[in-house]
Short mmCIF file of C-alpha atoms and ligand atoms in Angstrom, two decimals:
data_model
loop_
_atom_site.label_atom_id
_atom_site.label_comp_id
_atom_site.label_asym_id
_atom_site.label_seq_id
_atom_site.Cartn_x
_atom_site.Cartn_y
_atom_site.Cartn_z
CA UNK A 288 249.52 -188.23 -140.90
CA UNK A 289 250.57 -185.47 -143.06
CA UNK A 290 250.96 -187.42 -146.81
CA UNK A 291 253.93 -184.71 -147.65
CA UNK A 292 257.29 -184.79 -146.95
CA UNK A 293 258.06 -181.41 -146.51
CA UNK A 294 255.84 -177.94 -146.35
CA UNK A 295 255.99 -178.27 -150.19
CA UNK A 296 253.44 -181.00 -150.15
CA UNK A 297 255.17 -182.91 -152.70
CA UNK A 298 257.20 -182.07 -156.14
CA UNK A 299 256.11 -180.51 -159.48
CA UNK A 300 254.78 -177.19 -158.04
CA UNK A 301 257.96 -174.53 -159.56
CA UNK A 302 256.39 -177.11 -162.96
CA UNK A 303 252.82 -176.41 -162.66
CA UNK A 304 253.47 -172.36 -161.82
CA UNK A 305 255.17 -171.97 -164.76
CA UNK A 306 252.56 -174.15 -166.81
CA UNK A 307 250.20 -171.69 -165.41
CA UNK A 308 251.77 -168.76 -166.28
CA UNK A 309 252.29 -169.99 -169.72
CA UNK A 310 248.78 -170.18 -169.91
CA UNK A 311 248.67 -166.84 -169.29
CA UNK A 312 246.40 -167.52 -166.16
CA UNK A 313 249.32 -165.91 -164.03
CA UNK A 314 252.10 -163.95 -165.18
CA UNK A 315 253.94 -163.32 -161.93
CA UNK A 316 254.09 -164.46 -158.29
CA UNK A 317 253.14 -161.03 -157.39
CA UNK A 318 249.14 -161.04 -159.74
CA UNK A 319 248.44 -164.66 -158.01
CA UNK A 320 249.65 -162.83 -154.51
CA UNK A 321 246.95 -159.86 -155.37
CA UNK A 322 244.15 -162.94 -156.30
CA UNK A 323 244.81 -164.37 -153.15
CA UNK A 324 244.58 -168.84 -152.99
CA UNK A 325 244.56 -168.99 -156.94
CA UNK A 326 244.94 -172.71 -158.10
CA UNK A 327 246.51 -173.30 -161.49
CA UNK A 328 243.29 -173.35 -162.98
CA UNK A 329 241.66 -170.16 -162.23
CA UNK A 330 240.18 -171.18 -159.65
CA UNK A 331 240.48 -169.21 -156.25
CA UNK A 332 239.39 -170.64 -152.94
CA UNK A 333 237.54 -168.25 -150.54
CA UNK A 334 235.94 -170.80 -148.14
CA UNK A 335 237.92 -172.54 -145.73
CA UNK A 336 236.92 -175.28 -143.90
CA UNK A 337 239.00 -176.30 -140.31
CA UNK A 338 238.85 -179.09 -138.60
CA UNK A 339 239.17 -178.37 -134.92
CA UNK A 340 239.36 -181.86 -134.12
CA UNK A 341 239.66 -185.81 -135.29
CA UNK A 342 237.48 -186.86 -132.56
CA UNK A 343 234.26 -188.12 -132.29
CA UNK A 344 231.38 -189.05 -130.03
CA UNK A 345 229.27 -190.88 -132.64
CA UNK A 346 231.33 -194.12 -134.87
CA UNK A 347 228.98 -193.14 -138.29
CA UNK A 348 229.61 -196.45 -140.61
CA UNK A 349 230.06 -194.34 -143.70
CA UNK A 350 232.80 -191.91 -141.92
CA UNK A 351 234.79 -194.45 -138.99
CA UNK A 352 235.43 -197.73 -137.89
CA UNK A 353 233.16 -198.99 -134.95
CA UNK A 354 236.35 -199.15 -132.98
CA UNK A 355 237.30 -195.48 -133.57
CA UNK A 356 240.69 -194.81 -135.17
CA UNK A 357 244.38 -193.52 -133.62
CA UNK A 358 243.54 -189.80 -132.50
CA UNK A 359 246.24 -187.08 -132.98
CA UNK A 360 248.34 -186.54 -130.01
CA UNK A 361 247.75 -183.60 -127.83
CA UNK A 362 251.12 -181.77 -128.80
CA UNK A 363 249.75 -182.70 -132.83
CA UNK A 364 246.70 -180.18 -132.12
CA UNK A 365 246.77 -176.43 -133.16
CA UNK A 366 246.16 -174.99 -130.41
CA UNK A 367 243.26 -171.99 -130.17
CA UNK A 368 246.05 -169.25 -130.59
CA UNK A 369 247.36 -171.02 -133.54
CA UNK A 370 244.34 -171.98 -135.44
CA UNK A 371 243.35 -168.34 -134.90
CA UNK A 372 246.85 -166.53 -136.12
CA UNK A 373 245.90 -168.91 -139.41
CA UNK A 374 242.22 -168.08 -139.68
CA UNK A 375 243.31 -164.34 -139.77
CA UNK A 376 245.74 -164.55 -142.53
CA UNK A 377 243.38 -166.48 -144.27
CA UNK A 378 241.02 -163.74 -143.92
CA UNK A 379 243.13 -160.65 -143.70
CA UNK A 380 245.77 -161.84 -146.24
CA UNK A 381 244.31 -164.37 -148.86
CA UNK A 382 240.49 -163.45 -149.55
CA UNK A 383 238.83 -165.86 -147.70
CA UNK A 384 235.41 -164.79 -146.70
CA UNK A 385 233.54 -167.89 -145.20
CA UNK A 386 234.75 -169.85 -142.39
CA UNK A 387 233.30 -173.37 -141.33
CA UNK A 388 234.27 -175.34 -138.08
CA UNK A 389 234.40 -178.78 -138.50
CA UNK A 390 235.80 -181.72 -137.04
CA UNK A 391 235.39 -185.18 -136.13
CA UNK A 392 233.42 -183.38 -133.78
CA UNK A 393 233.96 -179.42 -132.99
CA UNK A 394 231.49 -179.33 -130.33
CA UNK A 395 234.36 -181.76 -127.99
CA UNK A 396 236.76 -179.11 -129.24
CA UNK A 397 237.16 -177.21 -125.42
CA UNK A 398 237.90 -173.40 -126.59
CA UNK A 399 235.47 -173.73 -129.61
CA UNK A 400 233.32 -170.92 -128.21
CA UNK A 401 236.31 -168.63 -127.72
CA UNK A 402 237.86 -169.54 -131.24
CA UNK A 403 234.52 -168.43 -132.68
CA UNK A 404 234.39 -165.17 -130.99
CA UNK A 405 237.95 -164.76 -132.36
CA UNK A 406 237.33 -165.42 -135.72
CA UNK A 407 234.01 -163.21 -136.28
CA UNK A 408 235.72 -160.46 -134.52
CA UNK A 409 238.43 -160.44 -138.14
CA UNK A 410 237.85 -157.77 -140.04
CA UNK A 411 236.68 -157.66 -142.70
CA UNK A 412 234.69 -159.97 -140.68
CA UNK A 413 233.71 -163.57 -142.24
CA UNK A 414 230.76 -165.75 -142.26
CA UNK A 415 231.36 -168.29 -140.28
CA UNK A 416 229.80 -171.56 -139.55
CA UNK A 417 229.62 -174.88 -138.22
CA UNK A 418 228.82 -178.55 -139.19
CA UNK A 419 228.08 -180.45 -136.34
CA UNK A 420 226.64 -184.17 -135.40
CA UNK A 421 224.62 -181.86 -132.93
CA UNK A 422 225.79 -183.98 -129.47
CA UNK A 423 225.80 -181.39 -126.48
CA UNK A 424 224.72 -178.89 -129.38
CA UNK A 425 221.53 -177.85 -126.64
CA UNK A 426 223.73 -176.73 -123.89
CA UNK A 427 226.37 -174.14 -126.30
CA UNK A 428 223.64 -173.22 -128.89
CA UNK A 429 223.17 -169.96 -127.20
CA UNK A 430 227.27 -169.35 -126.03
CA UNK A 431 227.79 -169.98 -130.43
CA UNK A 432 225.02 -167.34 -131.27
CA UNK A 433 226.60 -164.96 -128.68
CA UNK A 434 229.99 -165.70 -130.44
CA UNK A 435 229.16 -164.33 -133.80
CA UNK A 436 228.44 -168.28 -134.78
CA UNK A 437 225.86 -167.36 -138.10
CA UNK A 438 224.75 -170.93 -139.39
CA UNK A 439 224.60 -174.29 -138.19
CA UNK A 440 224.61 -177.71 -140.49
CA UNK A 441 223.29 -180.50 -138.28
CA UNK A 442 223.92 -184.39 -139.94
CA UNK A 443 221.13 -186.17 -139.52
CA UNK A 444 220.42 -189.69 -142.09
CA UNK A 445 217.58 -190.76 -140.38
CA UNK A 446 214.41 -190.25 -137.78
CA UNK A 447 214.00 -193.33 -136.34
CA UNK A 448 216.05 -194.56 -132.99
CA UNK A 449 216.43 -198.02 -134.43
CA UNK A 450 217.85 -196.89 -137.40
CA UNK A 451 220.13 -193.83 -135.61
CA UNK A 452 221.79 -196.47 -133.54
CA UNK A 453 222.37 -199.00 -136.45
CA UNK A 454 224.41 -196.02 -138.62
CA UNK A 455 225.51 -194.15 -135.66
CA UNK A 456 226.57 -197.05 -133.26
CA UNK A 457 225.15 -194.78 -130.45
CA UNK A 458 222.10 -194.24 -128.81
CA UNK A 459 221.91 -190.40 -129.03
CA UNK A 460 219.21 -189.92 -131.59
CA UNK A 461 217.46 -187.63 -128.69
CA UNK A 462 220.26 -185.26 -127.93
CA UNK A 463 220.79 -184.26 -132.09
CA UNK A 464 217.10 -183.28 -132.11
CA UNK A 465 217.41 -181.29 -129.25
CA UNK A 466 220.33 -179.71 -130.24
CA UNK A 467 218.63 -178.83 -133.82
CA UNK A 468 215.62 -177.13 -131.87
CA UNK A 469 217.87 -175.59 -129.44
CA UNK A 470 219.75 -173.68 -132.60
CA UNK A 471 216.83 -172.76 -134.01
CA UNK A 472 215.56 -171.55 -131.20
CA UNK A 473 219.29 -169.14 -130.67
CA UNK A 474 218.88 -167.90 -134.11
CA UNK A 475 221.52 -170.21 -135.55
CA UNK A 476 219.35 -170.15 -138.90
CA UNK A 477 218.66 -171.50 -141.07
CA UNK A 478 219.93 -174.71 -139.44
CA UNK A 479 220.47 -177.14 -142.27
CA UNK A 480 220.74 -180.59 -142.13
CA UNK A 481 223.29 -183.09 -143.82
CA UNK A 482 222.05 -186.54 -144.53
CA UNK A 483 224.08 -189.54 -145.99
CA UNK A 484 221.80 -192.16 -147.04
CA UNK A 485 223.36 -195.93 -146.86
CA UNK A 486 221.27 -198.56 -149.17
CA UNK A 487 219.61 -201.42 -146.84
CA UNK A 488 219.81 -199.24 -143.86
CA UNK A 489 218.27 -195.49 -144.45
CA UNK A 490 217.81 -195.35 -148.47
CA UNK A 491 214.14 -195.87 -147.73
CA UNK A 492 213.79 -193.05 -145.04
CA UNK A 493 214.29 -190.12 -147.17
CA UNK A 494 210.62 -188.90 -147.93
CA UNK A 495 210.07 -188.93 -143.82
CA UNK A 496 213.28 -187.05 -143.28
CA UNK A 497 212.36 -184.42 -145.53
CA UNK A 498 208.39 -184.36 -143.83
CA UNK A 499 210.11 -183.84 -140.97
CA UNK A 500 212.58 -180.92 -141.86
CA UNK A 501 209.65 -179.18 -143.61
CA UNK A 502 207.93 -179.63 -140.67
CA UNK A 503 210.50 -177.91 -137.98
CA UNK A 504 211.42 -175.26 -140.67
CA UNK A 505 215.01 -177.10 -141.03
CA UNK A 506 216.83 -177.08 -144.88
CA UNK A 507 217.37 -180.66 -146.18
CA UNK A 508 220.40 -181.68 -147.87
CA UNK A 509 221.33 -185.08 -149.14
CA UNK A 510 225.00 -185.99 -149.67
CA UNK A 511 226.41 -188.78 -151.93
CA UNK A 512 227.72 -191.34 -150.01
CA UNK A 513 232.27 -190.83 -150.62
CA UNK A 514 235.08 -192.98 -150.79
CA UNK A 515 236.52 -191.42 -147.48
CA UNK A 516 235.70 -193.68 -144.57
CA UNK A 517 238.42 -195.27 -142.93
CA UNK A 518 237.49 -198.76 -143.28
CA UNK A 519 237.34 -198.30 -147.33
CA UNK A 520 234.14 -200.04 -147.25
CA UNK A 521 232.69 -197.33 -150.20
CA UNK A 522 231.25 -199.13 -153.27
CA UNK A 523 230.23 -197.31 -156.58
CA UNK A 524 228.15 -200.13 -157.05
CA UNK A 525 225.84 -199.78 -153.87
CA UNK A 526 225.85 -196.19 -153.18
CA UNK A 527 222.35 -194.21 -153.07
CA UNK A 528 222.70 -192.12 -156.46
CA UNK A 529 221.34 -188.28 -156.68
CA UNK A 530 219.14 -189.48 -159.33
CA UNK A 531 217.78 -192.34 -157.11
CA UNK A 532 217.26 -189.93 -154.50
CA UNK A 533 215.22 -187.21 -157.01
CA UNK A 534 212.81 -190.29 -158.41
CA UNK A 535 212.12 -191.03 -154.13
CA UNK A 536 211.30 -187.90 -153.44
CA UNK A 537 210.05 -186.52 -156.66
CA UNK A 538 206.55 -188.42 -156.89
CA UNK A 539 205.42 -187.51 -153.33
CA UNK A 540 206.99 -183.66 -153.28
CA UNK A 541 206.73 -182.47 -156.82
CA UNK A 542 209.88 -181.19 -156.64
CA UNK A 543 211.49 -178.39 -159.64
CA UNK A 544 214.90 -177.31 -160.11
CA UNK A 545 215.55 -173.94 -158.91
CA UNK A 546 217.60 -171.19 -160.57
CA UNK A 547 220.99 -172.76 -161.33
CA UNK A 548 222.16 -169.83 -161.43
CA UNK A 549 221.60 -168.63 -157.80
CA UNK A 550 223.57 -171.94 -156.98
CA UNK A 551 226.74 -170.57 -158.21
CA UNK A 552 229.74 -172.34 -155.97
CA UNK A 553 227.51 -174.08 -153.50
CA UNK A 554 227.79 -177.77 -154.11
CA UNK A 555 224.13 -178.36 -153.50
CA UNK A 556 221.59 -178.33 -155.88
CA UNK A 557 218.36 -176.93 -154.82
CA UNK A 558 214.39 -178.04 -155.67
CA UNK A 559 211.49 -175.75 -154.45
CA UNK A 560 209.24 -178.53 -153.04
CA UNK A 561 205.45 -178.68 -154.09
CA UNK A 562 205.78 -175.76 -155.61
CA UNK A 563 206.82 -173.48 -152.38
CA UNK A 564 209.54 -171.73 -150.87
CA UNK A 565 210.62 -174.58 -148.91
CA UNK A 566 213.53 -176.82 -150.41
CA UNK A 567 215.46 -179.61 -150.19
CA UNK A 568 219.12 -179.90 -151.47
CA UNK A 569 221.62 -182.59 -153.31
CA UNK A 570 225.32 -182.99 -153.11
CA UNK A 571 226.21 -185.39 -156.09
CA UNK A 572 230.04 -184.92 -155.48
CA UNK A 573 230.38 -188.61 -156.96
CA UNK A 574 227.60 -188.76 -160.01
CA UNK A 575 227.57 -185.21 -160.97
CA UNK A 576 230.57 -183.53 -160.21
CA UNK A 577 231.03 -179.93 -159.49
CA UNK A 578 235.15 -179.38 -158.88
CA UNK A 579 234.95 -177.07 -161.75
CA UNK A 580 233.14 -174.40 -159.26
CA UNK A 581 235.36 -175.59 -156.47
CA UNK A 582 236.19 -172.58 -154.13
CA UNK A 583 237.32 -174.39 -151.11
CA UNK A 584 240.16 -174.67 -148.95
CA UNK A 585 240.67 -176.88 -145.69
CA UNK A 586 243.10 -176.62 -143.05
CA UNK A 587 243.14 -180.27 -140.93
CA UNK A 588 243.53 -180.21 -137.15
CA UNK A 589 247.12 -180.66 -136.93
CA UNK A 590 247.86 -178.05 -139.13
CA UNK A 591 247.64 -178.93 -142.83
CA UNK A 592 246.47 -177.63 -145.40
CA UNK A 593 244.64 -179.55 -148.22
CA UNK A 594 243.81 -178.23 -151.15
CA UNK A 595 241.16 -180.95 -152.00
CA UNK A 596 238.79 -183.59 -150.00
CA UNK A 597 240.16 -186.00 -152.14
CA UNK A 598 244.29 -184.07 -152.58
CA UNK A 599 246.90 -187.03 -151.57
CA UNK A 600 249.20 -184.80 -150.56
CA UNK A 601 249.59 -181.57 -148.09
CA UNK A 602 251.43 -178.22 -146.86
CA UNK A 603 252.64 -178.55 -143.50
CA UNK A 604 251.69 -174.87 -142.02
CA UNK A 605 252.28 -176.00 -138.51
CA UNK A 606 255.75 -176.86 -138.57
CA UNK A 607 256.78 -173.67 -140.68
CA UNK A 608 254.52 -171.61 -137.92
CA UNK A 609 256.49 -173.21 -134.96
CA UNK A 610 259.61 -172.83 -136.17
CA UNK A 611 258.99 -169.09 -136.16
CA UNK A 612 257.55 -168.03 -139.94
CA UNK A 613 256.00 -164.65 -139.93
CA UNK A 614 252.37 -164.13 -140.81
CA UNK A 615 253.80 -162.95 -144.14
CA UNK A 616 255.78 -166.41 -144.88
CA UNK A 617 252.56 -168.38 -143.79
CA UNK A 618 250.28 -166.41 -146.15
CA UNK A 619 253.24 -167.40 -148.82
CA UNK A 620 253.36 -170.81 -148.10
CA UNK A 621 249.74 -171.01 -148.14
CA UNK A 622 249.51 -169.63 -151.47
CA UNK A 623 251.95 -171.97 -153.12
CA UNK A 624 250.07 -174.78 -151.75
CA UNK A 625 247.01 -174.32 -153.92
CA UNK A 626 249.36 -174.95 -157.18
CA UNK A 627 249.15 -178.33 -157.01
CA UNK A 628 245.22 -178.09 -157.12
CA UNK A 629 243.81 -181.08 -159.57
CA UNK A 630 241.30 -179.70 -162.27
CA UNK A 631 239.16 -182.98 -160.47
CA UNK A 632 239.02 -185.46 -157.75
CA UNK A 633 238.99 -188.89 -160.19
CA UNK A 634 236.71 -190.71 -158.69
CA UNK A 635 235.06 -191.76 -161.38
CA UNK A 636 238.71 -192.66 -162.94
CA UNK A 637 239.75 -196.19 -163.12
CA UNK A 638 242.96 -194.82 -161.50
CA UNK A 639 241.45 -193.21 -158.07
CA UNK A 640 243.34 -193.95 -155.13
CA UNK A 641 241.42 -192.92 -151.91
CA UNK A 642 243.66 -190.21 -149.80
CA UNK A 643 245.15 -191.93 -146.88
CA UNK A 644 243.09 -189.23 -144.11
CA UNK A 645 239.27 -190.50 -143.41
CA UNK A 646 236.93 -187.93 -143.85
CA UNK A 647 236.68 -186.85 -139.57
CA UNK A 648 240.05 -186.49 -139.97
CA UNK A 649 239.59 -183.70 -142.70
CA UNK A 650 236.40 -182.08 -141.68
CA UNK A 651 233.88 -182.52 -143.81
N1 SAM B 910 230.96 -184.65 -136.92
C1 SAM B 910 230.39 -183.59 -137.66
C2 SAM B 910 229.18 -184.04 -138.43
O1 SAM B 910 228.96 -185.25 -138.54
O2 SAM B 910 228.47 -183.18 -138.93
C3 SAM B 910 231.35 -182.90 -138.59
C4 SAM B 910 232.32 -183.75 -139.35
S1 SAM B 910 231.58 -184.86 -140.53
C5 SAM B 910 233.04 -185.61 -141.22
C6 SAM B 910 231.01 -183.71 -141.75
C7 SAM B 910 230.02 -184.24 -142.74
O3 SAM B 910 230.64 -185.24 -143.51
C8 SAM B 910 228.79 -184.88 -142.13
O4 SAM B 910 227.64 -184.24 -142.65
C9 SAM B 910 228.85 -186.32 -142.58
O5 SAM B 910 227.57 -186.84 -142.84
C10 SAM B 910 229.67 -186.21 -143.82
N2 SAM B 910 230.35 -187.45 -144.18
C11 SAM B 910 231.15 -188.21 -143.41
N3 SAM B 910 231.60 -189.27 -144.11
C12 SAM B 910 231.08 -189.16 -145.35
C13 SAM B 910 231.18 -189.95 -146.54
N4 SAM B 910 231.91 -191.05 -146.59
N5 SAM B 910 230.50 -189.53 -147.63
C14 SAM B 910 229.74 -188.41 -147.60
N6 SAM B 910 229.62 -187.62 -146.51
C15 SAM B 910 230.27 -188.00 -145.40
FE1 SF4 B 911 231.57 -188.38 -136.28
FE2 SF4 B 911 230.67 -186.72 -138.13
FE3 SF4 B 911 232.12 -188.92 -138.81
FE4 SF4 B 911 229.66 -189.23 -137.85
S1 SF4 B 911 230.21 -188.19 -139.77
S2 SF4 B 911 231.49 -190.38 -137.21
S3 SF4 B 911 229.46 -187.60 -136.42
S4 SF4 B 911 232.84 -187.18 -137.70
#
């Protein structure tokens, strides 16, 4: 699946390292070794993001195909030693400082709990995290918490069964609320909850959504709707806008901007709702753009790294790790990746070409 044809990802990165240190952004090798994964625009990526899995339970119409799509082969896989041996020099060699789980879905992911305890035993020890559709979420909520596991983002779009099974294609509205109470309940907190709204099917639900995460305590966040699903069935024209989200919500919750400030890299933008401590978020990847702030970094199941949601091309880290690179050579390659960072991901440009991996093959 990997777009590259070699660990490289691609030509033009000896061009753009030089561009760079023309710039005078880097002036050696050695100063963007020190900064740890420096792009070519100054920007350094201390949160990764690893996908522990393309699988899923749930066939979300905005993410995958009701038919599912061609899963990676066992042998494909990292295996929990090896996405461990990366997660470290990520952590002990290149800066990062925030690690989230991801998938398809990381709660099918067997050794998940182990992998966890792993990775917060690093030191210096990360935050780490987990996004989650919340399936089976009930039975390891307290196994996670005993792990180190700090935070948990549930995705949710919607409170009504009808409506669950129409964007979910599965009848498991039941077992995501339970597994949202059950992490509250371990101290997985605050548990935050991801929510994609689709126009005609859930654009309407958002004010009950948000009653109901006030309600249980739980931090609302509404994402833009991304050209990422398999099927390509994205359309700028019908997707739910931030703005149309804001005017929905706005009249019944009196919402106010927060400190920008405070936001710093975090995608979302926060409102204080009717005038309290309680908030509700927006992630306008598509309308309002934030790539300037990016400080992300994803690693895909299989072993890539991508240097973008939206990059069309990737470093191969498993085949240089299995052929016997040292942790030293891995932390290299790694680094030499992020050159090829784009200042943007084009969407809006007449020219964007959606990257050939969905988004539950990434890890969102
Ligand atoms: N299965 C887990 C889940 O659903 O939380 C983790 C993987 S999922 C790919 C991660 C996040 O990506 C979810 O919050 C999901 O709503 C979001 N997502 C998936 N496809 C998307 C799309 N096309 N646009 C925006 N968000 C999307
Ligand atoms: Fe599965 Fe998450 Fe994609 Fe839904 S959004 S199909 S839960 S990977």
């Amino acid at each position: 699946m990997a777009c590259s044809s070699g660990w490289w990802g691609g030509e033009g990165i000896e061009p753009q390292a030089a561009a760079a240190r023309s710039l005078g952004f880097v002036t050696a090798t050695e100063e963007v070794t020190q900064v740890g994964l420096a792009d070519t625009y100054g920007r350094i990526a201390t949160d990764l993001r690893v996908s522990l899995t393309d699988r899923c339970n749930l066939r979300c119409t905005y993410c995958m195909p009701e038919e599912g799509l061609d899963w990676l082969a066992k042998p494909e896989l990292l295996t929990d030693d090896e996405i461990v041996r990366l997660v470290g020099i990520a952590v002990t060699q290149l800066g990062v400082h925030e690690i989230r789980f991801t998938g398809g879905e990381p709660l099918l992911r067997r050794g998940l709990v182990g992998i966890v305890a792993r990775t917060t035993a690093l030191e210096p020890r990360p935050e780490v995290s987990l996004t989650t559709n919340g399936i089976g979420l009930a039975r390891q909520a307290v196994a996670l918490k005993e792990a180190g596991l700090d935070r948990v983002n549930v995705s949710l779009d919607t409170i009504r069964p009808d409506t669950f099974v129409e964007l979910t294609r599965r009848d498991r509205l039941k077992d995501v609320l339970a597994g949202m109470a059950a992490a509250q309940e371990a101290g997985l907190s605050p548990v935050k909850v991801n929510a994609v709204l689709m126009r005609g099917i859930n654009d309407t639900h958002a004010p009950e959504l948000l009653e109901f995460c006030l309600e249980h305590g739980y931090e609302l966040r509404f994402i833009e709707q991304m050209p990422l699903d398999a099927q390509h069935g994205w359309d700028r024209a019908t997707m739910v806008t931030a703005d149309e989200i804001l005017e929905r919500l706005g009249e019944q919750f009196g919402l106010e901007p927060t400190d920008a400030a405070a936001r710093g890299s975090a995608p979302a933008e926060i409102f204080s709702v009717r005038g309290g401590a309680q908030t509700v978020g927006i992630i306008a990847s598509v309308t309002r753009p934030f790539c300037g702030d990016c400080d992300r970094v994803r690693l895909t199941a299989d072993g890539q790294v991508r240097d973008c949601l939206f990059a069309r091309t990737e470093s191969d880290l498993r085949s240089a790790m299995r052929a016997g690179a040292d942790d030293a050579e891995l932390a290299d390659r790694w680094r030499r990746a992020m050159w090829k960072k784009l200042p943007g991901h084009g969407i809006n440009d007449p020219s964007f070409l959606q990257p050939a991996r969905p988004m539950s093959a990434i890890g969102g």
